[in-house]
């Protein structure tokens, strides 16, 4: 085990801080040697989720072996450091795909559990918990426990959205989806304003398992909320055009494009914002009928280190969900605040969630909006204002992307927090598992 001091951050590059990183053996065998520790996956959470500037951080990506696979049921057993990219690379050509995937494939299975990630099909498939059968977890005492819906079920459920604060997840049994092709059949639909957009989402979600909308952040007044909804489903082998049918289970490797350096802060201004959104508008509304999974699920993965495009100060992704009832009013108010607030929103993504789960898992029935903001001094008081609007509407913020929320607001947004804390106390009485977000949001 080698201890190094490294400056680390989440994907948003904010906050960044010196951390003691334990490299070498993956999970410390002698857990009792360490009193303040947290696991780190591929660092794709946006803020301080996998940071622990007062204690230790343990990268888990070297624990990435596949252990067993049942071709008939699609059940895979693997170490928690395996990434969705690795799963697709190995099982894609055999006709299997992750059942639930976020908008990047560069996440580990352990990280996906810790944030209970959701994807474009949440209204049909729910969150990551729904594809996990069980896992092995090292808890505060150093003991390794099996957790499933039947065994240690409190630990099992509380780990989804538990931000790695209940223990090190070591091995996971999860279900993959059998697919005929790695392509999707998709359609895009244009909405002229927010009402049209929300109607469109309601209508198309009944028809398509996958859907997500891009909302133009520059629209105001009557066109506020305008954008393009893209919806689709897995393409069958027979449906594919000849050119694609030659390799129906095609997979792609690592991206060739890269942002080699941090772009200067001044590159982010109203002009680049306008240009970027014109390009997105064009791409979204001219999408072809068939899309490879990389385009359909992971357009941002096409460029390595694209986060550097926001400059050294970084950015945050503000993602909230508000209940369906009253959502139109709240979303309109938030969009108006954003267009008047002077903080440039670079990307707006809207989606409707289906049923949620429990404890600290983020998704709940309602509309979720994700907005990228470059970090500026103005942003912090501005986000406080938005937090209050979200809370007022009975909504909540996604901890997996958050970098600024306070403990009081988090407690008000997550009514099962006290129950979750009781489970934390039961499995980690000495509070060994800690992190920067854990302290900031009052979880540890
Ligand atoms: C481009 C992009 C698109 C995204 N799209 C979505 C989306 O559509 N939906 C969505 O839900 N999220 C999305 N995310 C967020 C991302 O899916 C989550 O933050 C995910 O949890 C990151 O996984 P990771 O392996 O990088 O974990 P990290 O970010 O390194 O860590 C995340 C959490 O997992 C814990 N953890 C990691 N490994 C273990 C382990 N072995 N045991 C216990 N705890 C562990 C860490 O302690 C930390 O709390 C996106 C992120 C990016 C960059």
Short mmCIF file of C-alpha atoms and ligand atoms in Angstrom, two decimals:
data_model
loop_
_atom_site.label_atom_id
_atom_site.label_comp_id
_atom_site.label_asym_id
_atom_site.label_seq_id
_atom_site.Cartn_x
_atom_site.Cartn_y
_atom_site.Cartn_z
CA UNK A 1 0.00 0.00 0.00
CA UNK A 2 1.47 3.34 -1.05
CA UNK A 3 0.19 6.59 0.40
CA UNK A 4 0.52 9.58 -1.90
CA UNK A 5 -0.76 13.13 -1.69
CA UNK A 6 -2.70 14.05 -4.81
CA UNK A 7 -4.82 16.97 -5.83
CA UNK A 8 -8.11 15.46 -6.88
CA UNK A 9 -11.60 16.60 -7.84
CA UNK A 10 -14.78 15.20 -9.33
CA UNK A 11 -15.68 15.52 -13.00
CA UNK A 12 -16.73 19.15 -12.58
CA UNK A 13 -13.19 20.03 -11.36
CA UNK A 14 -14.80 21.87 -8.45
CA UNK A 15 -14.01 21.58 -5.61
CA UNK A 16 -10.41 20.34 -5.92
CA UNK A 17 -8.23 19.55 -2.90
CA UNK A 18 -5.15 17.65 -1.71
CA UNK A 19 -6.11 14.14 -0.62
CA UNK A 20 -4.17 11.23 0.87
CA UNK A 21 -4.66 8.49 -1.68
CA UNK A 22 -3.96 4.85 -0.80
CA UNK A 23 -2.77 3.10 -3.93
CA UNK A 24 -1.66 -0.46 -4.39
CA UNK A 25 -3.81 -3.18 -2.98
CA UNK A 26 -7.22 -1.77 -3.78
CA UNK A 27 -9.12 -2.22 -0.51
CA UNK A 28 -7.01 -1.93 2.66
CA UNK A 29 -6.88 -5.38 4.23
CA UNK A 30 -6.42 -3.87 7.68
CA UNK A 31 -9.36 -1.52 7.65
CA UNK A 32 -8.90 -0.91 11.35
CA UNK A 33 -5.64 0.96 10.52
CA UNK A 34 -7.70 3.68 8.90
CA UNK A 35 -10.28 5.73 10.71
CA UNK A 36 -11.50 8.06 8.00
CA UNK A 37 -11.72 6.57 4.53
CA UNK A 38 -13.78 6.44 1.33
CA UNK A 39 -13.74 4.52 -1.97
CA UNK A 40 -13.27 6.17 -5.35
CA UNK A 41 -14.37 4.80 -8.71
CA UNK A 42 -13.71 6.57 -12.01
CA UNK A 43 -14.28 10.03 -10.52
CA UNK A 44 -17.32 10.75 -12.75
CA UNK A 45 -19.38 12.22 -9.93
CA UNK A 46 -19.25 15.95 -10.44
CA UNK A 47 -18.33 17.26 -6.99
CA UNK A 48 -16.76 16.03 -3.73
CA UNK A 49 -18.45 12.58 -3.60
CA UNK A 50 -15.22 10.59 -3.96
CA UNK A 51 -13.00 13.04 -2.05
CA UNK A 52 -11.89 12.94 1.55
CA UNK A 53 -9.50 15.78 2.27
CA UNK A 54 -9.43 15.01 6.01
CA UNK A 55 -8.78 11.28 5.65
CA UNK A 56 -8.00 8.71 2.95
CA UNK A 57 -9.28 7.93 -0.53
CA UNK A 58 -8.97 4.41 -1.95
CA UNK A 59 -9.17 4.06 -5.74
CA UNK A 60 -11.07 0.84 -6.56
CA UNK A 61 -10.60 0.69 -10.31
CA UNK A 62 -7.88 -1.97 -10.07
CA UNK A 63 -10.46 -4.36 -8.59
CA UNK A 64 -11.96 -5.04 -11.98
CA UNK A 65 -12.11 -8.78 -12.61
CA UNK A 66 -15.07 -10.57 -14.15
CA UNK A 67 -15.86 -13.56 -11.93
CA UNK A 68 -18.79 -15.46 -13.49
CA UNK A 69 -21.38 -15.08 -16.22
CA UNK A 70 -24.57 -17.04 -16.91
CA UNK A 71 -25.40 -16.72 -20.60
CA UNK A 72 -28.99 -17.97 -20.06
CA UNK A 73 -29.99 -15.45 -17.40
CA UNK A 74 -27.57 -12.64 -18.30
CA UNK A 75 -26.36 -12.60 -14.68
CA UNK A 76 -22.82 -11.31 -14.24
CA UNK A 77 -20.65 -11.48 -11.14
CA UNK A 78 -17.78 -9.01 -11.11
CA UNK A 79 -15.61 -6.90 -8.85
CA UNK A 80 -17.02 -3.47 -8.06
CA UNK A 81 -14.22 -1.65 -9.90
CA UNK A 82 -15.40 -3.01 -13.27
CA UNK A 83 -16.68 -0.20 -15.48
CA UNK A 84 -19.68 -0.19 -17.80
CA UNK A 85 -17.19 0.42 -20.62
CA UNK A 86 -15.47 -2.89 -19.76
CA UNK A 87 -18.82 -4.70 -19.53
CA UNK A 88 -19.84 -3.45 -22.98
CA UNK A 89 -16.43 -4.29 -24.45
CA UNK A 90 -16.61 -7.91 -23.26
CA UNK A 91 -20.33 -8.71 -23.32
CA UNK A 92 -21.57 -6.42 -26.13
CA UNK A 93 -20.28 -8.74 -28.90
CA UNK A 94 -22.04 -11.63 -27.10
CA UNK A 95 -25.38 -9.80 -27.24
CA UNK A 96 -25.57 -8.32 -23.72
CA UNK A 97 -25.70 -4.71 -22.57
CA UNK A 98 -25.93 -2.99 -19.14
CA UNK A 99 -29.59 -2.89 -18.16
CA UNK A 100 -29.38 0.59 -16.69
CA UNK A 101 -26.77 3.10 -17.75
CA UNK A 102 -26.10 6.78 -17.03
CA UNK A 103 -24.95 9.23 -19.73
CA UNK A 104 -21.34 8.03 -19.52
CA UNK A 105 -19.99 4.49 -19.71
CA UNK A 106 -16.89 5.47 -17.72
CA UNK A 107 -18.40 4.63 -14.34
CA UNK A 108 -17.66 1.67 -12.10
CA UNK A 109 -20.33 -0.71 -10.86
CA UNK A 110 -19.47 0.37 -7.27
CA UNK A 111 -19.90 4.04 -8.19
CA UNK A 112 -23.19 3.29 -9.97
CA UNK A 113 -24.52 1.66 -6.77
CA UNK A 114 -23.27 4.45 -4.51
CA UNK A 115 -25.24 7.03 -6.52
CA UNK A 116 -28.04 4.66 -7.61
CA UNK A 117 -27.59 6.05 -11.11
CA UNK A 118 -30.46 6.46 -13.55
CA UNK A 119 -30.63 6.56 -17.32
CA UNK A 120 -32.88 7.51 -20.22
CA UNK A 121 -35.28 4.64 -19.44
CA UNK A 122 -35.94 5.48 -15.80
CA UNK A 123 -39.68 5.75 -16.46
CA UNK A 124 -39.64 2.05 -17.48
CA UNK A 125 -36.60 0.42 -15.83
CA UNK A 126 -36.08 2.50 -12.68
CA UNK A 127 -32.63 3.13 -11.21
CA UNK A 128 -29.46 0.99 -10.99
CA UNK A 129 -30.78 -0.93 -7.97
CA UNK A 130 -33.19 -2.72 -10.28
CA UNK A 131 -30.38 -4.56 -12.08
CA UNK A 132 -28.43 -5.55 -8.94
CA UNK A 133 -29.17 -8.90 -7.31
CA UNK A 134 -26.66 -8.72 -4.45
CA UNK A 135 -23.22 -7.50 -3.46
CA UNK A 136 -20.41 -8.19 -1.03
CA UNK A 137 -19.48 -5.23 1.16
CA UNK A 138 -16.74 -4.65 3.73
CA UNK A 139 -18.35 -2.72 6.59
CA UNK A 140 -16.83 -0.64 9.39
CA UNK A 141 -15.73 -3.65 11.49
CA UNK A 142 -13.70 -5.00 8.55
CA UNK A 143 -16.20 -7.87 8.17
CA UNK A 144 -17.37 -8.76 4.67
CA UNK A 145 -21.17 -9.12 4.44
CA UNK A 146 -23.45 -10.39 1.67
CA UNK A 147 -26.23 -7.89 1.04
CA UNK A 148 -29.33 -8.57 -1.04
CA UNK A 149 -33.09 -8.04 -0.87
CA UNK A 150 -33.18 -10.96 1.59
CA UNK A 151 -29.87 -10.77 3.51
CA UNK A 152 -28.94 -7.57 5.35
CA UNK A 153 -31.67 -5.96 3.28
CA UNK A 154 -31.39 -2.64 5.17
CA UNK A 155 -27.71 -2.41 4.16
CA UNK A 156 -28.56 -3.46 0.59
CA UNK A 157 -31.22 -0.78 0.08
CA UNK A 158 -29.38 1.99 1.96
CA UNK A 159 -26.24 1.50 -0.16
CA UNK A 160 -28.06 2.74 -3.29
CA UNK A 161 -27.52 6.47 -3.03
CA UNK A 162 -25.41 5.88 0.12
CA UNK A 163 -22.37 7.65 -1.43
CA UNK A 164 -19.96 4.90 -0.40
CA UNK A 165 -20.46 5.77 3.28
CA UNK A 166 -21.66 2.33 4.41
CA UNK A 167 -18.57 0.38 3.31
CA UNK A 168 -16.42 -0.82 0.42
CA UNK A 169 -18.47 -2.70 -2.14
CA UNK A 170 -16.24 -5.56 -3.29
CA UNK A 171 -18.19 -7.87 -5.60
CA UNK A 172 -21.53 -7.44 -7.32
CA UNK A 173 -24.05 -9.76 -8.99
CA UNK A 174 -26.01 -7.83 -11.59
CA UNK A 175 -28.24 -8.56 -14.56
CA UNK A 176 -27.34 -7.62 -18.13
CA UNK A 177 -29.94 -7.16 -20.86
CA UNK A 178 -30.02 -9.51 -23.84
CA UNK A 179 -29.94 -7.46 -27.06
CA UNK A 180 -30.05 -8.40 -30.74
CA UNK A 181 -28.03 -5.38 -31.79
CA UNK A 182 -26.06 -2.56 -30.23
CA UNK A 183 -28.12 -0.03 -32.23
CA UNK A 184 -31.16 2.04 -31.35
CA UNK A 185 -34.07 3.14 -33.48
CA UNK A 186 -34.79 6.76 -32.60
CA UNK A 187 -37.03 9.71 -33.43
CA UNK A 188 -36.79 13.36 -32.51
CA UNK A 189 -39.66 15.73 -31.81
CA UNK A 190 -39.52 19.48 -31.60
CA UNK A 191 -41.32 21.46 -28.87
CA UNK A 192 -41.91 25.23 -29.20
CA UNK A 193 -42.24 25.95 -25.49
CA UNK A 194 -42.26 24.34 -22.05
CA UNK A 195 -45.92 23.24 -22.12
CA UNK A 196 -45.43 21.56 -25.47
CA UNK A 197 -42.26 19.94 -24.23
CA UNK A 198 -43.85 18.48 -21.09
CA UNK A 199 -46.89 17.27 -23.10
CA UNK A 200 -44.55 15.68 -25.61
CA UNK A 201 -42.59 13.89 -22.89
CA UNK A 202 -45.82 12.55 -21.32
CA UNK A 203 -47.04 11.34 -24.69
CA UNK A 204 -43.82 9.78 -25.97
CA UNK A 205 -42.86 8.14 -22.66
CA UNK A 206 -45.95 5.96 -23.06
CA UNK A 207 -44.61 4.83 -26.42
CA UNK A 208 -40.81 4.64 -26.01
CA UNK A 209 -38.66 3.12 -23.24
CA UNK A 210 -35.82 5.62 -23.76
CA UNK A 211 -36.31 9.36 -23.86
CA UNK A 212 -34.47 12.55 -23.02
CA UNK A 213 -34.97 16.18 -24.03
CA UNK A 214 -32.52 18.94 -24.73
CA UNK A 215 -33.94 22.34 -23.75
CA UNK A 216 -32.49 25.48 -25.31
CA UNK A 217 -31.14 27.51 -22.37
CA UNK A 218 -31.25 30.71 -24.41
CA UNK A 219 -34.99 30.68 -25.07
CA UNK A 220 -37.07 33.27 -23.22
CA UNK A 221 -40.64 34.56 -23.04
CA UNK A 222 -43.07 32.60 -25.20
CA UNK A 223 -40.40 30.16 -26.34
CA UNK A 224 -39.07 29.44 -22.85
CA UNK A 225 -38.55 25.67 -22.59
CA UNK A 226 -38.31 25.02 -26.32
CA UNK A 227 -36.12 22.16 -27.45
CA UNK A 228 -35.94 18.70 -28.93
CA UNK A 229 -37.06 15.40 -27.43
CA UNK A 230 -35.27 12.27 -28.60
CA UNK A 231 -36.94 8.94 -27.93
CA UNK A 232 -36.08 5.43 -29.02
CA UNK A 233 -35.83 1.71 -28.44
CA UNK A 234 -33.35 -1.12 -29.07
CA UNK A 235 -33.22 -1.93 -32.76
CA UNK A 236 -33.90 -5.54 -33.72
CA UNK A 237 -31.60 -7.36 -36.14
CA UNK A 238 -34.22 -7.51 -38.88
CA UNK A 239 -34.82 -3.76 -38.72
CA UNK A 240 -31.23 -2.70 -39.34
CA UNK A 241 -30.32 -1.25 -42.73
CA UNK A 242 -27.93 -3.47 -44.73
CA UNK A 243 -24.86 -1.41 -43.92
CA UNK A 244 -25.34 -1.81 -40.16
CA UNK A 245 -26.69 -5.37 -40.33
CA UNK A 246 -23.22 -6.58 -41.37
CA UNK A 247 -22.06 -6.03 -37.78
CA UNK A 248 -25.18 -5.82 -35.58
CA UNK A 249 -23.25 -6.11 -32.30
CA UNK A 250 -20.57 -3.57 -33.15
CA UNK A 251 -18.75 -2.03 -30.22
CA UNK A 252 -16.33 0.88 -30.14
CA UNK A 253 -13.11 1.42 -28.20
CA UNK A 254 -11.79 4.38 -26.30
CA UNK A 255 -12.37 7.85 -27.80
CA UNK A 256 -9.69 9.21 -30.10
CA UNK A 257 -10.48 12.88 -29.47
CA UNK A 258 -9.11 14.67 -26.44
CA UNK A 259 -9.11 18.11 -24.83
CA UNK A 260 -5.39 18.21 -23.99
CA UNK A 261 -5.36 21.37 -21.86
CA UNK A 262 -7.73 23.49 -19.81
CA UNK A 263 -9.43 26.08 -21.99
CA UNK A 264 -9.04 29.64 -20.70
CA UNK A 265 -12.00 30.93 -18.67
CA UNK A 266 -12.72 33.75 -21.14
CA UNK A 267 -13.54 31.15 -23.80
CA UNK A 268 -16.84 30.60 -21.97
CA UNK A 269 -19.13 33.46 -22.76
CA UNK A 270 -22.52 34.28 -24.22
CA UNK A 271 -21.15 33.79 -27.74
CA UNK A 272 -19.76 30.27 -27.14
CA UNK A 273 -22.98 29.45 -25.32
CA UNK A 274 -25.01 30.50 -28.37
CA UNK A 275 -22.75 28.62 -30.77
CA UNK A 276 -22.79 25.45 -28.68
CA UNK A 277 -26.56 25.43 -28.42
CA UNK A 278 -27.02 26.04 -32.16
CA UNK A 279 -24.83 23.01 -32.82
CA UNK A 280 -26.74 20.89 -30.29
CA UNK A 281 -30.06 22.01 -31.78
CA UNK A 282 -28.88 20.96 -35.24
CA UNK A 283 -27.54 17.58 -34.08
CA UNK A 284 -30.62 16.78 -32.00
CA UNK A 285 -33.14 17.61 -34.70
CA UNK A 286 -31.18 15.92 -37.51
CA UNK A 287 -30.48 12.65 -35.73
CA UNK A 288 -30.66 9.65 -38.10
CA UNK A 289 -33.19 6.85 -37.64
CA UNK A 290 -30.59 4.41 -36.30
CA UNK A 291 -27.98 5.33 -33.72
CA UNK A 292 -25.13 3.30 -32.33
CA UNK A 293 -25.18 3.03 -28.51
CA UNK A 294 -22.21 5.40 -28.26
CA UNK A 295 -24.21 8.18 -29.96
CA UNK A 296 -27.52 7.25 -28.33
CA UNK A 297 -26.35 6.94 -24.71
CA UNK A 298 -22.90 8.49 -24.53
CA UNK A 299 -22.45 11.46 -26.91
CA UNK A 300 -20.23 13.24 -24.37
CA UNK A 301 -17.86 10.26 -24.09
CA UNK A 302 -16.71 10.95 -27.66
CA UNK A 303 -14.15 13.47 -26.35
CA UNK A 304 -11.73 12.56 -23.57
CA UNK A 305 -11.42 15.15 -20.78
CA UNK A 306 -14.17 17.34 -22.24
CA UNK A 307 -14.58 18.75 -18.73
CA UNK A 308 -11.37 20.75 -19.29
CA UNK A 309 -13.32 22.83 -21.80
CA UNK A 310 -14.80 24.67 -18.80
CA UNK A 311 -11.37 25.92 -17.76
CA UNK A 312 -9.50 25.46 -14.49
CA UNK A 313 -12.25 26.90 -12.33
CA UNK A 314 -14.48 24.06 -13.48
CA UNK A 315 -18.24 23.72 -13.51
CA UNK A 316 -21.08 22.09 -11.68
CA UNK A 317 -24.05 20.17 -12.92
CA UNK A 318 -27.14 21.25 -11.06
CA UNK A 319 -29.71 18.44 -11.26
CA UNK A 320 -33.04 18.59 -9.52
CA UNK A 321 -36.33 16.71 -9.66
CA UNK A 322 -39.74 18.20 -8.84
CA UNK A 323 -43.01 16.27 -8.40
CA UNK A 324 -45.36 16.16 -11.39
CA UNK A 325 -48.00 18.19 -9.57
CA UNK A 326 -47.00 21.83 -9.82
CA UNK A 327 -43.95 20.99 -11.98
CA UNK A 328 -44.90 23.28 -14.85
CA UNK A 329 -44.98 26.31 -12.56
CA UNK A 330 -41.73 25.44 -10.77
CA UNK A 331 -39.76 24.60 -13.91
CA UNK A 332 -40.98 27.77 -15.60
CA UNK A 333 -39.94 29.83 -12.56
CA UNK A 334 -36.51 28.15 -12.46
CA UNK A 335 -35.97 28.66 -16.20
CA UNK A 336 -36.93 32.32 -15.82
CA UNK A 337 -34.52 32.71 -12.90
CA UNK A 338 -31.80 31.11 -15.03
CA UNK A 339 -32.38 33.33 -18.04
CA UNK A 340 -32.31 36.45 -15.80
CA UNK A 341 -29.68 35.27 -13.32
CA UNK A 342 -26.51 36.13 -15.24
CA UNK A 343 -24.97 32.66 -14.77
CA UNK A 344 -24.55 31.05 -18.19
CA UNK A 345 -26.25 27.65 -18.34
CA UNK A 346 -24.32 25.59 -20.90
CA UNK A 347 -26.45 22.48 -21.25
CA UNK A 348 -30.04 21.77 -20.23
CA UNK A 349 -31.37 18.23 -20.14
CA UNK A 350 -34.93 17.32 -19.14
CA UNK A 351 -36.45 13.92 -18.43
CA UNK A 352 -39.42 12.41 -16.62
CA UNK A 353 -38.75 9.88 -13.86
CA UNK A 354 -40.93 6.90 -13.03
CA UNK A 355 -41.21 5.29 -9.58
CA UNK A 356 -38.43 6.03 -7.10
CA UNK A 357 -36.95 3.77 -4.39
CA UNK A 358 -35.95 4.61 -0.83
CA UNK A 359 -33.42 6.16 1.57
CA UNK A 360 -31.06 8.51 -0.29
CA UNK A 361 -31.72 7.41 -3.84
CA UNK A 362 -32.36 10.54 -5.92
CA UNK A 363 -35.06 9.62 -8.46
CA UNK A 364 -38.70 10.13 -7.49
CA UNK A 365 -41.76 10.55 -9.72
CA UNK A 366 -41.49 13.91 -11.44
CA UNK A 367 -39.49 15.88 -13.98
CA UNK A 368 -35.74 16.12 -13.63
CA UNK A 369 -33.61 18.89 -15.08
CA UNK A 370 -29.80 18.89 -15.32
CA UNK A 371 -28.01 22.15 -16.06
CA UNK A 372 -24.27 22.77 -16.45
CA UNK A 373 -22.98 26.05 -14.99
CA UNK A 374 -19.36 27.21 -15.13
CA UNK A 375 -18.09 28.13 -11.65
CA UNK A 376 -18.22 31.87 -10.98
CA UNK A 377 -18.57 33.88 -7.81
CA UNK A 378 -22.15 34.77 -8.73
CA UNK A 379 -23.10 31.12 -9.03
CA UNK A 380 -23.10 30.22 -5.32
CA UNK A 381 -25.82 32.63 -4.10
CA UNK A 382 -27.73 31.94 -7.30
CA UNK A 383 -27.83 28.16 -6.68
CA UNK A 384 -29.00 28.81 -3.11
CA UNK A 385 -31.98 30.59 -4.61
CA UNK A 386 -32.70 27.65 -6.91
CA UNK A 387 -32.32 25.19 -3.98
CA UNK A 388 -35.06 27.08 -2.15
CA UNK A 389 -37.39 26.91 -5.18
CA UNK A 390 -36.78 23.17 -5.57
CA UNK A 391 -37.37 22.55 -1.88
CA UNK A 392 -40.51 24.65 -1.90
CA UNK A 393 -41.89 22.56 -4.73
CA UNK A 394 -41.27 19.33 -2.76
CA UNK A 395 -38.29 18.43 -4.94
CA UNK A 396 -34.68 17.45 -4.34
CA UNK A 397 -31.14 17.79 -5.67
CA UNK A 398 -29.06 14.86 -7.00
CA UNK A 399 -26.20 14.34 -4.51
CA UNK A 400 -24.16 12.47 -7.17
CA UNK A 401 -23.68 15.70 -9.08
CA UNK A 402 -23.97 18.27 -6.34
CA UNK A 403 -21.12 20.47 -5.12
CA UNK A 404 -22.87 23.24 -3.21
CA UNK A 405 -25.95 22.09 -1.25
CA UNK A 406 -26.01 22.50 2.56
CA UNK A 407 -26.89 19.90 5.21
CA UNK A 408 -30.12 21.61 6.26
CA UNK A 409 -31.55 21.67 2.74
CA UNK A 410 -30.42 18.08 2.10
CA UNK A 411 -32.22 16.89 5.25
CA UNK A 412 -35.38 18.67 4.17
CA UNK A 413 -35.18 17.15 0.69
CA UNK A 414 -34.54 13.56 1.82
CA UNK A 415 -37.13 12.62 4.48
CA UNK A 416 -35.59 9.15 5.02
CA UNK A 417 -32.23 10.60 6.04
CA UNK A 418 -32.68 9.75 9.74
CA UNK A 419 -33.53 6.10 8.89
CA UNK A 420 -30.46 5.97 6.67
CA UNK A 421 -28.31 7.34 9.50
CA UNK A 422 -29.56 4.57 11.82
CA UNK A 423 -28.37 2.00 9.27
CA UNK A 424 -25.03 3.82 8.97
CA UNK A 425 -24.63 3.63 12.75
CA UNK A 426 -25.49 -0.08 12.78
CA UNK A 427 -22.89 -1.06 10.13
CA UNK A 428 -20.30 1.64 10.74
CA UNK A 429 -20.54 2.54 14.45
CA UNK A 430 -17.06 4.10 14.50
CA UNK A 431 -17.85 6.24 11.47
CA UNK A 432 -14.85 4.97 9.49
CA UNK A 433 -16.40 5.78 6.14
CA UNK A 434 -16.33 9.50 5.62
CA UNK A 435 -16.00 11.89 2.71
CA UNK A 436 -16.11 15.58 1.94
CA UNK A 437 -19.70 15.40 0.70
CA UNK A 438 -20.60 13.24 3.70
CA UNK A 439 -19.47 16.02 6.06
CA UNK A 440 -20.95 18.81 3.92
CA UNK A 441 -24.39 17.18 3.78
CA UNK A 442 -24.39 15.98 7.39
CA UNK A 443 -24.31 12.25 6.60
CA UNK A 444 -21.35 11.28 8.81
C1 LIG B 1 -20.84 12.81 -18.71
C2 LIG B 1 -21.54 12.30 -17.50
C3 LIG B 1 -22.86 11.89 -17.62
C4 LIG B 1 -23.53 11.40 -16.50
N1 LIG B 1 -24.83 11.01 -16.66
C5 LIG B 1 -25.51 10.53 -15.59
C6 LIG B 1 -26.84 10.06 -15.73
O1 LIG B 1 -27.42 10.10 -16.82
N2 LIG B 1 -27.46 9.57 -14.64
C7 LIG B 1 -26.82 9.47 -13.42
O2 LIG B 1 -27.44 8.98 -12.46
N3 LIG B 1 -25.56 9.90 -13.26
C8 LIG B 1 -24.89 10.42 -14.32
N4 LIG B 1 -23.59 10.83 -14.17
C9 LIG B 1 -22.95 10.69 -12.84
C10 LIG B 1 -22.27 9.33 -12.70
O3 LIG B 1 -23.02 8.31 -13.31
C11 LIG B 1 -22.18 8.98 -11.22
O4 LIG B 1 -21.59 10.01 -10.51
C12 LIG B 1 -21.42 7.67 -10.94
O5 LIG B 1 -21.69 7.30 -9.63
C13 LIG B 1 -19.91 7.81 -11.12
O6 LIG B 1 -19.28 6.56 -10.92
P1 LIG B 1 -17.71 6.48 -10.65
O7 LIG B 1 -17.26 5.06 -10.82
O8 LIG B 1 -17.02 7.48 -11.48
O9 LIG B 1 -17.64 6.83 -9.12
P2 LIG B 1 -16.93 8.06 -8.35
O10 LIG B 1 -17.43 9.32 -8.94
O11 LIG B 1 -15.48 7.84 -8.30
O12 LIG B 1 -17.56 7.87 -6.90
C14 LIG B 1 -18.94 8.05 -6.72
C15 LIG B 1 -19.36 7.50 -5.39
O13 LIG B 1 -19.21 6.09 -5.40
C16 LIG B 1 -18.52 5.65 -4.25
N5 LIG B 1 -17.83 4.41 -4.63
C17 LIG B 1 -17.08 4.17 -5.73
N6 LIG B 1 -16.65 2.90 -5.73
C18 LIG B 1 -17.13 2.32 -4.60
C19 LIG B 1 -17.02 1.03 -4.01
N7 LIG B 1 -16.31 0.03 -4.58
N8 LIG B 1 -17.63 0.81 -2.83
C20 LIG B 1 -18.35 1.78 -2.22
N9 LIG B 1 -18.49 3.02 -2.73
C21 LIG B 1 -17.90 3.28 -3.91
C22 LIG B 1 -17.59 6.81 -3.91
O14 LIG B 1 -17.23 6.78 -2.56
C23 LIG B 1 -18.49 8.00 -4.24
O15 LIG B 1 -19.32 8.31 -3.17
C24 LIG B 1 -22.88 11.32 -15.26
C25 LIG B 1 -21.54 11.75 -15.13
C26 LIG B 1 -20.89 12.24 -16.25
C27 LIG B 1 -19.46 12.69 -16.11
#
